[in-house]
PDB file of C-alpha atoms and ligand atoms in Angstrom:
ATOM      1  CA  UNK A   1      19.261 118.862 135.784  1.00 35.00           C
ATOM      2  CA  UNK A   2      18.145 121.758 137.128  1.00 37.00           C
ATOM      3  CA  UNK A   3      19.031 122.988 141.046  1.00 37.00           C
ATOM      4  CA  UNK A   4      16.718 122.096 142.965  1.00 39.00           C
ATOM      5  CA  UNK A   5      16.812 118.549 141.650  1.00 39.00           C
ATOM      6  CA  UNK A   6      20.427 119.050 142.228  1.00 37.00           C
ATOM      7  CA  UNK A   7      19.895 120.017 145.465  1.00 39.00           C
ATOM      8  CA  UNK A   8      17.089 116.770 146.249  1.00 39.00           C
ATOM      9  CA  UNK A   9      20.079 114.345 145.292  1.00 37.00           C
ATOM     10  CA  UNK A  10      22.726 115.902 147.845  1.00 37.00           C
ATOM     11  CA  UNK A  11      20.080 115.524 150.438  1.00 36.00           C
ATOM     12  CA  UNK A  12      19.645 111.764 149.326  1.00 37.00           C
ATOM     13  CA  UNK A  13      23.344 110.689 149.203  1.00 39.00           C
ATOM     14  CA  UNK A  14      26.060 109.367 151.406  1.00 37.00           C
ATOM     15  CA  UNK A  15      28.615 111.260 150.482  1.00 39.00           C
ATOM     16  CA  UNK A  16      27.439 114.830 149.186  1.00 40.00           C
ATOM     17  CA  UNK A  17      29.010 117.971 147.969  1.00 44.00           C
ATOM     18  CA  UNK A  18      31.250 120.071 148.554  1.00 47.00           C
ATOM     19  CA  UNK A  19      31.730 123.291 145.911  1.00 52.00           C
ATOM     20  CA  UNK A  20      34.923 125.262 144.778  1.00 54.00           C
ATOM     21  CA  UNK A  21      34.396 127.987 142.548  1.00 54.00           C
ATOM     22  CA  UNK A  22      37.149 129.258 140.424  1.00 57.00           C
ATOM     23  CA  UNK A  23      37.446 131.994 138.403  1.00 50.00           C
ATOM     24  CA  UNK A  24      39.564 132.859 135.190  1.00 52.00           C
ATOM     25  CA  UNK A  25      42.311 135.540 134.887  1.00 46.00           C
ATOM     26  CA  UNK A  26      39.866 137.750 132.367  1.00 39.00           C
ATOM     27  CA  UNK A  27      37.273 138.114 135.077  1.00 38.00           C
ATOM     28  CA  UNK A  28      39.251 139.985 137.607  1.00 35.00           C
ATOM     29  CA  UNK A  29      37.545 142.964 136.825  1.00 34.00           C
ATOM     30  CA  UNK A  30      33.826 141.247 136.830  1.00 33.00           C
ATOM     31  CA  UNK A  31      35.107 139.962 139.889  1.00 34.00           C
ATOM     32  CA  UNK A  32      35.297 143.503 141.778  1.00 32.00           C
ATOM     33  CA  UNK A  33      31.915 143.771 141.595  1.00 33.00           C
ATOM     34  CA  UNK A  34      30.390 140.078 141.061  1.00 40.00           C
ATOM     35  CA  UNK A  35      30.831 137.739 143.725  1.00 50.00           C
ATOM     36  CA  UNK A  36      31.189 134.026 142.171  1.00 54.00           C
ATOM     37  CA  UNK A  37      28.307 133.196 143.561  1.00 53.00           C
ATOM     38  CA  UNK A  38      25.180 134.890 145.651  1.00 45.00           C
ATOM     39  CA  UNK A  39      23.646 133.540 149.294  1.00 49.00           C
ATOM     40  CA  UNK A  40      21.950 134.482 151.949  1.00 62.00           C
ATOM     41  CA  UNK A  41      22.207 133.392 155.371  1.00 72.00           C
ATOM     42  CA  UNK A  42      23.821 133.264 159.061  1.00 84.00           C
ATOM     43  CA  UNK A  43      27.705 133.140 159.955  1.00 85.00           C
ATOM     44  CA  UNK A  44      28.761 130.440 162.173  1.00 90.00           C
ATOM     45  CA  UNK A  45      31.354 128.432 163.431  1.00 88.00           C
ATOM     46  CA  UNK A  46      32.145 125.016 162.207  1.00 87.00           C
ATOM     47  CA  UNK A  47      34.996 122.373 161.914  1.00 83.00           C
ATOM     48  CA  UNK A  48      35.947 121.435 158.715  1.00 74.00           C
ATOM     49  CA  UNK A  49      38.898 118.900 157.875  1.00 72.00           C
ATOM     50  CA  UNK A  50      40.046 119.951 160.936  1.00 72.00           C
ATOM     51  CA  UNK A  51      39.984 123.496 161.026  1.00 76.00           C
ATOM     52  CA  UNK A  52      37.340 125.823 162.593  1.00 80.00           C
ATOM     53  CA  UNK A  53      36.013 127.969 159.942  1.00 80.00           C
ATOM     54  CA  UNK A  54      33.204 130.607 159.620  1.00 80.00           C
ATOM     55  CA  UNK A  55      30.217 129.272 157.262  1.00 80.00           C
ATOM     56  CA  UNK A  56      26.867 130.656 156.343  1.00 79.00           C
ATOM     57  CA  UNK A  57      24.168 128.505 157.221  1.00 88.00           C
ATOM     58  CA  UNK A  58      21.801 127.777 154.267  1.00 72.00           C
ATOM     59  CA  UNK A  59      19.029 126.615 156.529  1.00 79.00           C
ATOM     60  CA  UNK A  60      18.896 123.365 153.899  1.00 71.00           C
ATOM     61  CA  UNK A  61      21.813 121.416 155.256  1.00 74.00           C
ATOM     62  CA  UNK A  62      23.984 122.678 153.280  1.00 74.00           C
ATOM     63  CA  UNK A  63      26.680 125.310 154.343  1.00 74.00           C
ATOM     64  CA  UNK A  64      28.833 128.227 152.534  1.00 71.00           C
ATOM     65  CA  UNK A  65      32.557 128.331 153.034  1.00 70.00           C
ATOM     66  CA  UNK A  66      34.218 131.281 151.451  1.00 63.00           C
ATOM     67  CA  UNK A  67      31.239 132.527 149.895  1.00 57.00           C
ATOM     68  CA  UNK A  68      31.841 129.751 146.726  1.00 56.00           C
ATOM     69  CA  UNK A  69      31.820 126.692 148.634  1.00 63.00           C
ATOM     70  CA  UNK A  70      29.674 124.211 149.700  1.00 64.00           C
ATOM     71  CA  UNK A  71      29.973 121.746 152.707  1.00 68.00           C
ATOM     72  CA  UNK A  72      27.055 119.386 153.405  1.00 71.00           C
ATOM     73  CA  UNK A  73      26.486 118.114 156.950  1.00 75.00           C
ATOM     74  CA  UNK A  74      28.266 115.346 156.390  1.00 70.00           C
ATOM     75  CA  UNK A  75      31.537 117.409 155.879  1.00 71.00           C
ATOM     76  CA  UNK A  76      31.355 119.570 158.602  1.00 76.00           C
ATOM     77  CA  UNK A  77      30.930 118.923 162.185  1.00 82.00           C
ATOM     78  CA  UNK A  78      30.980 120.744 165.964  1.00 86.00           C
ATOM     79  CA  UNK A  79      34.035 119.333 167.371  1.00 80.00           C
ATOM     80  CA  UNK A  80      37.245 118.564 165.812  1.00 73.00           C
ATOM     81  CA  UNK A  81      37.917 116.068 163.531  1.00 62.00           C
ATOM     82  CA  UNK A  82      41.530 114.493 162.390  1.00 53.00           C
ATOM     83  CA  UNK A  83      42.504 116.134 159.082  1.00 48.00           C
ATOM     84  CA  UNK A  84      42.683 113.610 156.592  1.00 48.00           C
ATOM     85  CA  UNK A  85      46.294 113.542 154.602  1.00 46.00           C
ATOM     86  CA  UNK A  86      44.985 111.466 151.626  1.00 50.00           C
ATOM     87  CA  UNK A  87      42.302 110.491 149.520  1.00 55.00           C
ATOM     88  CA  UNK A  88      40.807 107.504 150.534  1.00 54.00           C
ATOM     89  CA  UNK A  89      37.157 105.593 149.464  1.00 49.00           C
ATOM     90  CA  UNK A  90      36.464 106.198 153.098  1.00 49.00           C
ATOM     91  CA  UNK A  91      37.557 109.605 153.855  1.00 60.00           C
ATOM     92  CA  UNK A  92      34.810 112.583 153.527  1.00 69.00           C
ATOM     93  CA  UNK A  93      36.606 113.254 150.004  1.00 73.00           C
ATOM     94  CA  UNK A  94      36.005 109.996 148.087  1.00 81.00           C
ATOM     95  CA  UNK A  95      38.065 109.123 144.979  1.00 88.00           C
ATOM     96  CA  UNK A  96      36.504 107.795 142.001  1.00 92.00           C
ATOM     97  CA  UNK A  97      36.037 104.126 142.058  1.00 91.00           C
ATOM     98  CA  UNK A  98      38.395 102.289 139.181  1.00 93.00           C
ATOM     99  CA  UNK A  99      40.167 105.497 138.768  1.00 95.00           C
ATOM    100  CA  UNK A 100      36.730 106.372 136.327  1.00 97.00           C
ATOM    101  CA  UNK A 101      34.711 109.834 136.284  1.00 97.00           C
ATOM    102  CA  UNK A 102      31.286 109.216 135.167  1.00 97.00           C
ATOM    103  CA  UNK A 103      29.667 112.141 133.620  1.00 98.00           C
ATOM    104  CA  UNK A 104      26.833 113.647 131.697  1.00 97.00           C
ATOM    105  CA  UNK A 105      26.565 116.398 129.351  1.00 97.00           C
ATOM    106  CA  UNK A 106      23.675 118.766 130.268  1.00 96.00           C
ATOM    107  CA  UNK A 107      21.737 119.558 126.966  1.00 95.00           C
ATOM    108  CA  UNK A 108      22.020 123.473 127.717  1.00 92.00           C
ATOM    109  CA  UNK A 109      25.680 123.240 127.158  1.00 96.00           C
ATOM    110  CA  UNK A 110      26.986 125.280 124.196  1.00 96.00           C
ATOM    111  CA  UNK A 111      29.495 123.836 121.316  1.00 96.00           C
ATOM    112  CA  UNK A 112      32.019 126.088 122.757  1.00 96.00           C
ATOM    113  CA  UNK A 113      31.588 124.636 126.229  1.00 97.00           C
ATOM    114  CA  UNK A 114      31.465 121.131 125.017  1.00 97.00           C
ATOM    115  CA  UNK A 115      34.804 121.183 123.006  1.00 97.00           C
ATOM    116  CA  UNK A 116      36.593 122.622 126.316  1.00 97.00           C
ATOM    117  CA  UNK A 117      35.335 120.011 128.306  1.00 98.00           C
ATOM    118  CA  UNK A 118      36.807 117.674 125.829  1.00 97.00           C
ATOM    119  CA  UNK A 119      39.619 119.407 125.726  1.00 97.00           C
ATOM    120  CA  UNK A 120      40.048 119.599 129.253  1.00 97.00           C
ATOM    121  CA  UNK A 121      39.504 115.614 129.677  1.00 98.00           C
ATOM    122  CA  UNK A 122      41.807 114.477 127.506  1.00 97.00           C
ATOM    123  CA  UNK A 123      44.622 116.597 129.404  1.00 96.00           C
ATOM    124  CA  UNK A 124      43.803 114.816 132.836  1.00 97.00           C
ATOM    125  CA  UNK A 125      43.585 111.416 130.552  1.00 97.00           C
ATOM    126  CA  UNK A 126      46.812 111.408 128.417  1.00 97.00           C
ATOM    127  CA  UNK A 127      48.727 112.701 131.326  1.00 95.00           C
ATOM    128  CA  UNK A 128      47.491 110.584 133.891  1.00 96.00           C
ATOM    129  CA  UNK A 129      45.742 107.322 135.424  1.00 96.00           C
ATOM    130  CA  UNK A 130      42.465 108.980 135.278  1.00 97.00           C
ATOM    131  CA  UNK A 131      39.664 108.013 132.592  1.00 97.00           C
ATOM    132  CA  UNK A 132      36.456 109.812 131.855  1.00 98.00           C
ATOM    133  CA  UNK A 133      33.325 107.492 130.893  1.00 98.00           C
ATOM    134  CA  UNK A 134      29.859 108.970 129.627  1.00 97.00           C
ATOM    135  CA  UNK A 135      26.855 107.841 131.674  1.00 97.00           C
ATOM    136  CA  UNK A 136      24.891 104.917 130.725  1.00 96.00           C
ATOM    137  CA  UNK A 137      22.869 103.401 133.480  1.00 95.00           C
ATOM    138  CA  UNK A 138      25.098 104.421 136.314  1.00 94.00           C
ATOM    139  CA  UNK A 139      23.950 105.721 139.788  1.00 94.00           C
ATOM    140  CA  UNK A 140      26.501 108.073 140.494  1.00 93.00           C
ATOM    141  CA  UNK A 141      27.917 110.547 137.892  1.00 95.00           C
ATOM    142  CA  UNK A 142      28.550 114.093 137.582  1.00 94.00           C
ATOM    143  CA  UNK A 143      26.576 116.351 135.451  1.00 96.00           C
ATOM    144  CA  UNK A 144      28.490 119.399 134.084  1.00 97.00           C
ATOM    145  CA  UNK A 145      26.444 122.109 133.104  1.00 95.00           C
ATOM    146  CA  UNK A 146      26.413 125.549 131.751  1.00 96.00           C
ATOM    147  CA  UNK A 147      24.846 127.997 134.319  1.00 91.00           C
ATOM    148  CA  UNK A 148      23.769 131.436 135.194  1.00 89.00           C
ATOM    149  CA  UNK A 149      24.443 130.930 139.161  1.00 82.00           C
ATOM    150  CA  UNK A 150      28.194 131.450 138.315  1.00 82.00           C
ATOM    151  CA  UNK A 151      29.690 134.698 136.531  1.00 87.00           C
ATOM    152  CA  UNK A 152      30.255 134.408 132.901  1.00 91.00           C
ATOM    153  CA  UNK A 153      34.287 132.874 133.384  1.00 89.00           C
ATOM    154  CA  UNK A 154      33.826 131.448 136.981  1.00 88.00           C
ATOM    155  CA  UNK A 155      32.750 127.363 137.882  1.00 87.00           C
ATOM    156  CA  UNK A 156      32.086 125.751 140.520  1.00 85.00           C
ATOM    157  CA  UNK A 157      32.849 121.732 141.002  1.00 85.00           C
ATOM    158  CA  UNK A 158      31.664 119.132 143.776  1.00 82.00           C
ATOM    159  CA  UNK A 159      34.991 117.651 144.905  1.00 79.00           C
ATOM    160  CA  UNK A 160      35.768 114.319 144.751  1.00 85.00           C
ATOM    161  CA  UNK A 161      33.329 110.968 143.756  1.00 87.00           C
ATOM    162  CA  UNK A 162      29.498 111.689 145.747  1.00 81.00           C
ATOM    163  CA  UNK A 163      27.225 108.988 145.615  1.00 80.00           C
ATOM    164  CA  UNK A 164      23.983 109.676 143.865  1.00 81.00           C
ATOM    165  CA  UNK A 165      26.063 112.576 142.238  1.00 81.00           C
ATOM    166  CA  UNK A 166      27.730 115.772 141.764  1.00 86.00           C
ATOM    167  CA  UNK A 167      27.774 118.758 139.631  1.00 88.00           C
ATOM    168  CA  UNK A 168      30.164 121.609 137.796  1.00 92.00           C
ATOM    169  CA  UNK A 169      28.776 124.394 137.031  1.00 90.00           C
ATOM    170  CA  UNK A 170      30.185 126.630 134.146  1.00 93.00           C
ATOM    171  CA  UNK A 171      29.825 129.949 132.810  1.00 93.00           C
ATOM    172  CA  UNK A 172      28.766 130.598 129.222  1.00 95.00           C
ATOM    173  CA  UNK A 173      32.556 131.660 128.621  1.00 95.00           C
ATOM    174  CA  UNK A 174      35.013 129.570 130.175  1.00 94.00           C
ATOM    175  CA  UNK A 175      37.759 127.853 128.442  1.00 94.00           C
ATOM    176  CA  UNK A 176      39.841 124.509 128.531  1.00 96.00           C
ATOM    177  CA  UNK A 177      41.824 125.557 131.487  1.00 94.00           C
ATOM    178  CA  UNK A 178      39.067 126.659 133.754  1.00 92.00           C
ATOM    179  CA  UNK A 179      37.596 123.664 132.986  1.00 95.00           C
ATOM    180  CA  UNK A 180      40.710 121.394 133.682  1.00 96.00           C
ATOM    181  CA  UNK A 181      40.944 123.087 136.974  1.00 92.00           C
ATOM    182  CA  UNK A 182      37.198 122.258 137.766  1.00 92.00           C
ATOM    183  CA  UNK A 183      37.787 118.707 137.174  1.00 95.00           C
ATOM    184  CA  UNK A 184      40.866 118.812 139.350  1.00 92.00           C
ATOM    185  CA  UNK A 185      37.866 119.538 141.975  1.00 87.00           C
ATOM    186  CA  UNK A 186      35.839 116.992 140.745  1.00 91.00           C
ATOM    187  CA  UNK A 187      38.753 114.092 141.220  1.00 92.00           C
ATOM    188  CA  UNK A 188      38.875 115.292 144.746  1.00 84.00           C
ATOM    189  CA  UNK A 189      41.865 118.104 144.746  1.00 85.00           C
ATOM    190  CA  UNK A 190      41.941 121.327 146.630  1.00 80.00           C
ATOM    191  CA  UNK A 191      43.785 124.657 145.973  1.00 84.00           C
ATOM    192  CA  UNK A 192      47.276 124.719 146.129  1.00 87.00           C
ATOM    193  CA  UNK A 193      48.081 128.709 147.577  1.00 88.00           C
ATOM    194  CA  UNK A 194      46.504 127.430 150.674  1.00 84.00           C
ATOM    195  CA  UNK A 195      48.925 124.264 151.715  1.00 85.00           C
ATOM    196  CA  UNK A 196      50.340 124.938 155.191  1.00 85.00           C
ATOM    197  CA  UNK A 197      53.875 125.617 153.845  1.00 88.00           C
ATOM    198  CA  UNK A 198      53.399 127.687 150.820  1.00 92.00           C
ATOM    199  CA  UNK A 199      54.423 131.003 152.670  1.00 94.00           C
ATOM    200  CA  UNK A 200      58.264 129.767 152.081  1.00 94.00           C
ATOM    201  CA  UNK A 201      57.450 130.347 148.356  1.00 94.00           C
ATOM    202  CA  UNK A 202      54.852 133.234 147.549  1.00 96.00           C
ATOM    203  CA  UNK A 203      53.658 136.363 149.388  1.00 97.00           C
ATOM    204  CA  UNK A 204      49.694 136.818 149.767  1.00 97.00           C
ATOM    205  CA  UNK A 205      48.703 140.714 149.229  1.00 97.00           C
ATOM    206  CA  UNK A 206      45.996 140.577 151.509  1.00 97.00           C
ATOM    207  CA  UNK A 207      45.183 144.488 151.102  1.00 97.00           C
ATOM    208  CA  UNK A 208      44.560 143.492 147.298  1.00 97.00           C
ATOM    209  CA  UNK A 209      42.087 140.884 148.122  1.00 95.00           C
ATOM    210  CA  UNK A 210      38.179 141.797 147.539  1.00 92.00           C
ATOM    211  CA  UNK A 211      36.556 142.291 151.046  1.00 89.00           C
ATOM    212  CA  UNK A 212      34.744 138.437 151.825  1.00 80.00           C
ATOM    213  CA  UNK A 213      37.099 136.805 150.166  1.00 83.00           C
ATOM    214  CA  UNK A 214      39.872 136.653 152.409  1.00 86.00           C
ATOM    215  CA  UNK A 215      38.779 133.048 153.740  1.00 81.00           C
ATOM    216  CA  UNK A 216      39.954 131.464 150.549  1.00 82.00           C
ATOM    217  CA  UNK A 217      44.203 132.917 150.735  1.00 89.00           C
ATOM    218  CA  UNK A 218      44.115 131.317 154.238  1.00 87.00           C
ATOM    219  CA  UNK A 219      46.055 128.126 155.064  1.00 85.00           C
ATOM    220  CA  UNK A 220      44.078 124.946 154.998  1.00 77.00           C
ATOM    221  CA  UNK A 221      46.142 121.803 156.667  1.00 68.00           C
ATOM    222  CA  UNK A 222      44.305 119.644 154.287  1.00 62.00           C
ATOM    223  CA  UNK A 223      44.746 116.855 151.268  1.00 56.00           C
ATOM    224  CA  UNK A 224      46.612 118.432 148.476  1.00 62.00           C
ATOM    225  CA  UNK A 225      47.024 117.243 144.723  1.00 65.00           C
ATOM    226  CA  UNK A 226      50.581 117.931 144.285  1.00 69.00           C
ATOM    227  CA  UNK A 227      53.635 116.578 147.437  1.00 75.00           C
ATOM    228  CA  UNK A 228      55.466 119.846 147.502  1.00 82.00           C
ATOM    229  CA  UNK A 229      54.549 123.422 146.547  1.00 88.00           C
ATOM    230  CA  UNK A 230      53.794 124.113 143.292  1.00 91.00           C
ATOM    231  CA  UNK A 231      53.372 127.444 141.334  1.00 92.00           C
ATOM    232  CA  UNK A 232      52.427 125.656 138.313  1.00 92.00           C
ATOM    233  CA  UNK A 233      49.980 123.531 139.886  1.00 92.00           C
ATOM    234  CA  UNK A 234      46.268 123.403 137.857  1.00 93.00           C
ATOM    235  CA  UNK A 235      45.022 123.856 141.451  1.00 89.00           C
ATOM    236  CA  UNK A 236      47.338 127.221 142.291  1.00 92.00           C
ATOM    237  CA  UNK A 237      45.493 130.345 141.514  1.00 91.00           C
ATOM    238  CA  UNK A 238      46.347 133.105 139.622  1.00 91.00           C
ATOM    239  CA  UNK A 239      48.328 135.926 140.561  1.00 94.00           C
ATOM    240  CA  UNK A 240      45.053 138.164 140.041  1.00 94.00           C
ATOM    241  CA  UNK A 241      42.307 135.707 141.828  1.00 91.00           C
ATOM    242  CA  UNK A 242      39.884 137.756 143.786  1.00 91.00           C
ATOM    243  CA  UNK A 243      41.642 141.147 143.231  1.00 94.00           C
ATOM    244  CA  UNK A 244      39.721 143.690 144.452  1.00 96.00           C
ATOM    245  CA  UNK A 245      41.888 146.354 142.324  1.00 97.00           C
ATOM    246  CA  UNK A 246      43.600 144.755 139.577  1.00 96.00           C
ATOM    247  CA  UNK A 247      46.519 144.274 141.390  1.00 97.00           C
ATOM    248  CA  UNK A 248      47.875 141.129 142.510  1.00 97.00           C
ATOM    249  CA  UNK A 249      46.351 138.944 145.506  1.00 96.00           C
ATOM    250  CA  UNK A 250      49.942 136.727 145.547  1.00 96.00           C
ATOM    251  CA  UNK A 251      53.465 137.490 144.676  1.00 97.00           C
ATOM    252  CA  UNK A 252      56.387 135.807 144.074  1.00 96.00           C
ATOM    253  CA  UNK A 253      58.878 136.234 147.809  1.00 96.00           C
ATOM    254  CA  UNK A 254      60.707 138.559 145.293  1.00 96.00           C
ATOM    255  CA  UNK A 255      57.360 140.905 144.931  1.00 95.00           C
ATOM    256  CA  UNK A 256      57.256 139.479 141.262  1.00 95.00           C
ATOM    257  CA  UNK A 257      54.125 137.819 139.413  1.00 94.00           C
ATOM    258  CA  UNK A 258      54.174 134.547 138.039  1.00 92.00           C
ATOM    259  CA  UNK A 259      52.567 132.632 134.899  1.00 88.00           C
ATOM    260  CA  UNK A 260      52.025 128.981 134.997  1.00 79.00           C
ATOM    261  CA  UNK A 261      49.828 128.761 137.570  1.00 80.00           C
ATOM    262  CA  UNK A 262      45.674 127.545 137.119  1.00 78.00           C
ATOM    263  CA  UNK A 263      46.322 126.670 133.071  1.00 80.00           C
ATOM    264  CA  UNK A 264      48.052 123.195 132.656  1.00 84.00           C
ATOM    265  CA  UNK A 265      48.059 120.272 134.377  1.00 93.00           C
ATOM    266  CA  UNK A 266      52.086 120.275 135.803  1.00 92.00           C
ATOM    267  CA  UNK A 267      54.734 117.483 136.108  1.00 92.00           C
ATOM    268  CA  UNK A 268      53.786 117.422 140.153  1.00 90.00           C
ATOM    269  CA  UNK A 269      49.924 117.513 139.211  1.00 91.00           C
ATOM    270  CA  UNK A 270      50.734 114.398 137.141  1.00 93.00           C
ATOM    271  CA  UNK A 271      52.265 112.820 140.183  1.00 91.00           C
ATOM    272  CA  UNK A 272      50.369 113.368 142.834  1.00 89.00           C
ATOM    273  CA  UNK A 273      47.277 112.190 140.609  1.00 92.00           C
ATOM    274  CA  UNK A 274      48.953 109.213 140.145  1.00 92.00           C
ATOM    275  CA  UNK A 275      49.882 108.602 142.987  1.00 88.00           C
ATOM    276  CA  UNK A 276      46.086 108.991 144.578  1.00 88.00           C
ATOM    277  CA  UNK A 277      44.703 107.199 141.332  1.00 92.00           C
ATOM    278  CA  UNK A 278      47.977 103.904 140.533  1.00 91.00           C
ATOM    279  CA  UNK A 279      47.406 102.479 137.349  1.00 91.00           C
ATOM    280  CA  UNK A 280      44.987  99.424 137.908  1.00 82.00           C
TER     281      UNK A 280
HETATM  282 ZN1   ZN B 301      39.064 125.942 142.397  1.00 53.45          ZN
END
């Protein structure tokens, strides 16, 4: 599926797409000079979950939030809107029906690619309530793709279940945990270094940060995957995301770095998927 069918379906659904891009711990050097993605367009203003926040305007209904995201019209809006605290079928974010992601395998994907998508759906499936189905005859699905519109390590991921259907979009070398966190985006989860409380627990090195990205180390009173902070979180970035020097965006209170974060799927990830997706 190519973008601008991609881009005909979001205009056709209900509930359409929102983008994260992520990026791996190797590219932080790419990432000085590569921005995850590339647009064009005007800055405005525009509630989102909530908050006010400064978008571009793609002129095609669609708008971009921190330079990697998405928000359709349908997620954004000029007057505030109550934040919503959990996934629901009928919030904005929509969970999978029968705790199921449909997907489809784009033919340009590589073996490489395909094996860390497996890889990276059978974590989320042993570990939790979630199951991943291969299309058949379904309306909605989400294709995952290899792509050029994202750096080499980076993706991107519609969040959450979109009728008619989403998309995540890899580069040629990503691996399994990349991938796991894209899917994290895909079952409707947003990054963890942004939760309202998270300053009790890490420090964010905002001189370190690459200029444009700031928007994304900013806190977001929004839906969150895990119930308390978690440095180990799938959804937590990396001590190095977005650096615009090779030295670290977020610290440890202590000044120290951390591991963990952006490469497993944790005990609380395991949770707080459960306890958005019960066993049925
Ligand atoms: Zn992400």
């Amino acid at each position: 599926m190519n973008t601008k069918k991609i881009r005909s379906f979001k205009t056709l659904v209900l509930g359409t797409v929102l983008l994260f891009a992520s990026c791996q711990k190797e590219s932080v050097e790419e990432n000085v000079t590569d921005d995850v993605t590339t647009s064009n367009g005007k800055l405005i203003e525009k509630y989102f979950d909530g908050d006010l926040v400064t978008v571009k305007d793609m002129g095609n209904g669609e708008y971009l939030y921190h330079d990697d995201i998405i928000l359709s019209e349908e997620h954004v809006s000029d007057t505030p809107q109550i934040a919503n605290q959990k996934l629901t079928l009928l919030d904005p974010v929509r969970k999978w029906p029968n705790n199921t992601v449909v997907f489809a395998l784009s033919s340009n994907l590589s073996l490489k690619l395909r094996v860390n998508i497996l890889l990276a759906m059978k974590r989320w499936s042993r570990k939790t309530n979630i199951k991943f189905k291969k299309r058949t005859n379904e309306f909605s699905y989400v294709t995952i793709m290899q792509s050029e519109d994202v750096c080499s390590t980076c993706g991107l991921a519609s969040i959450g279940f979109n009728f008619g259907g989403g998309v995540i979009k890899l580069g040629h070398n990503v691996d399994a945990n990349l991938v796991t966190h894209e899917l994290g985006h895909t079952l409707g989860f947003l990054h963890e270094q942004a939760r309202p409380e998270r300053d009790n627990y890490i420090i964010i090195k905002w001189e370190n940060i690459r200029s444009g990205q700031e928007d994304q180390f900013k806190i977001k009173n929004s839906r969150r995957l895990t119930r308390a902070f978690d440095i180990n979180s799938i959804m937590m970035y990396h001590q190095y995301a977005f650096s615009k020097n090779g030295k670290p965006t977020i610290t440890l209170l202590n000044g120290e770095g951390y591991t963990g974060a952006q490469e497993t799927i944790s005990p609380l990830d395991i949770i707080g998927t459960n306890a958005a997706y019960p066993k049925r």
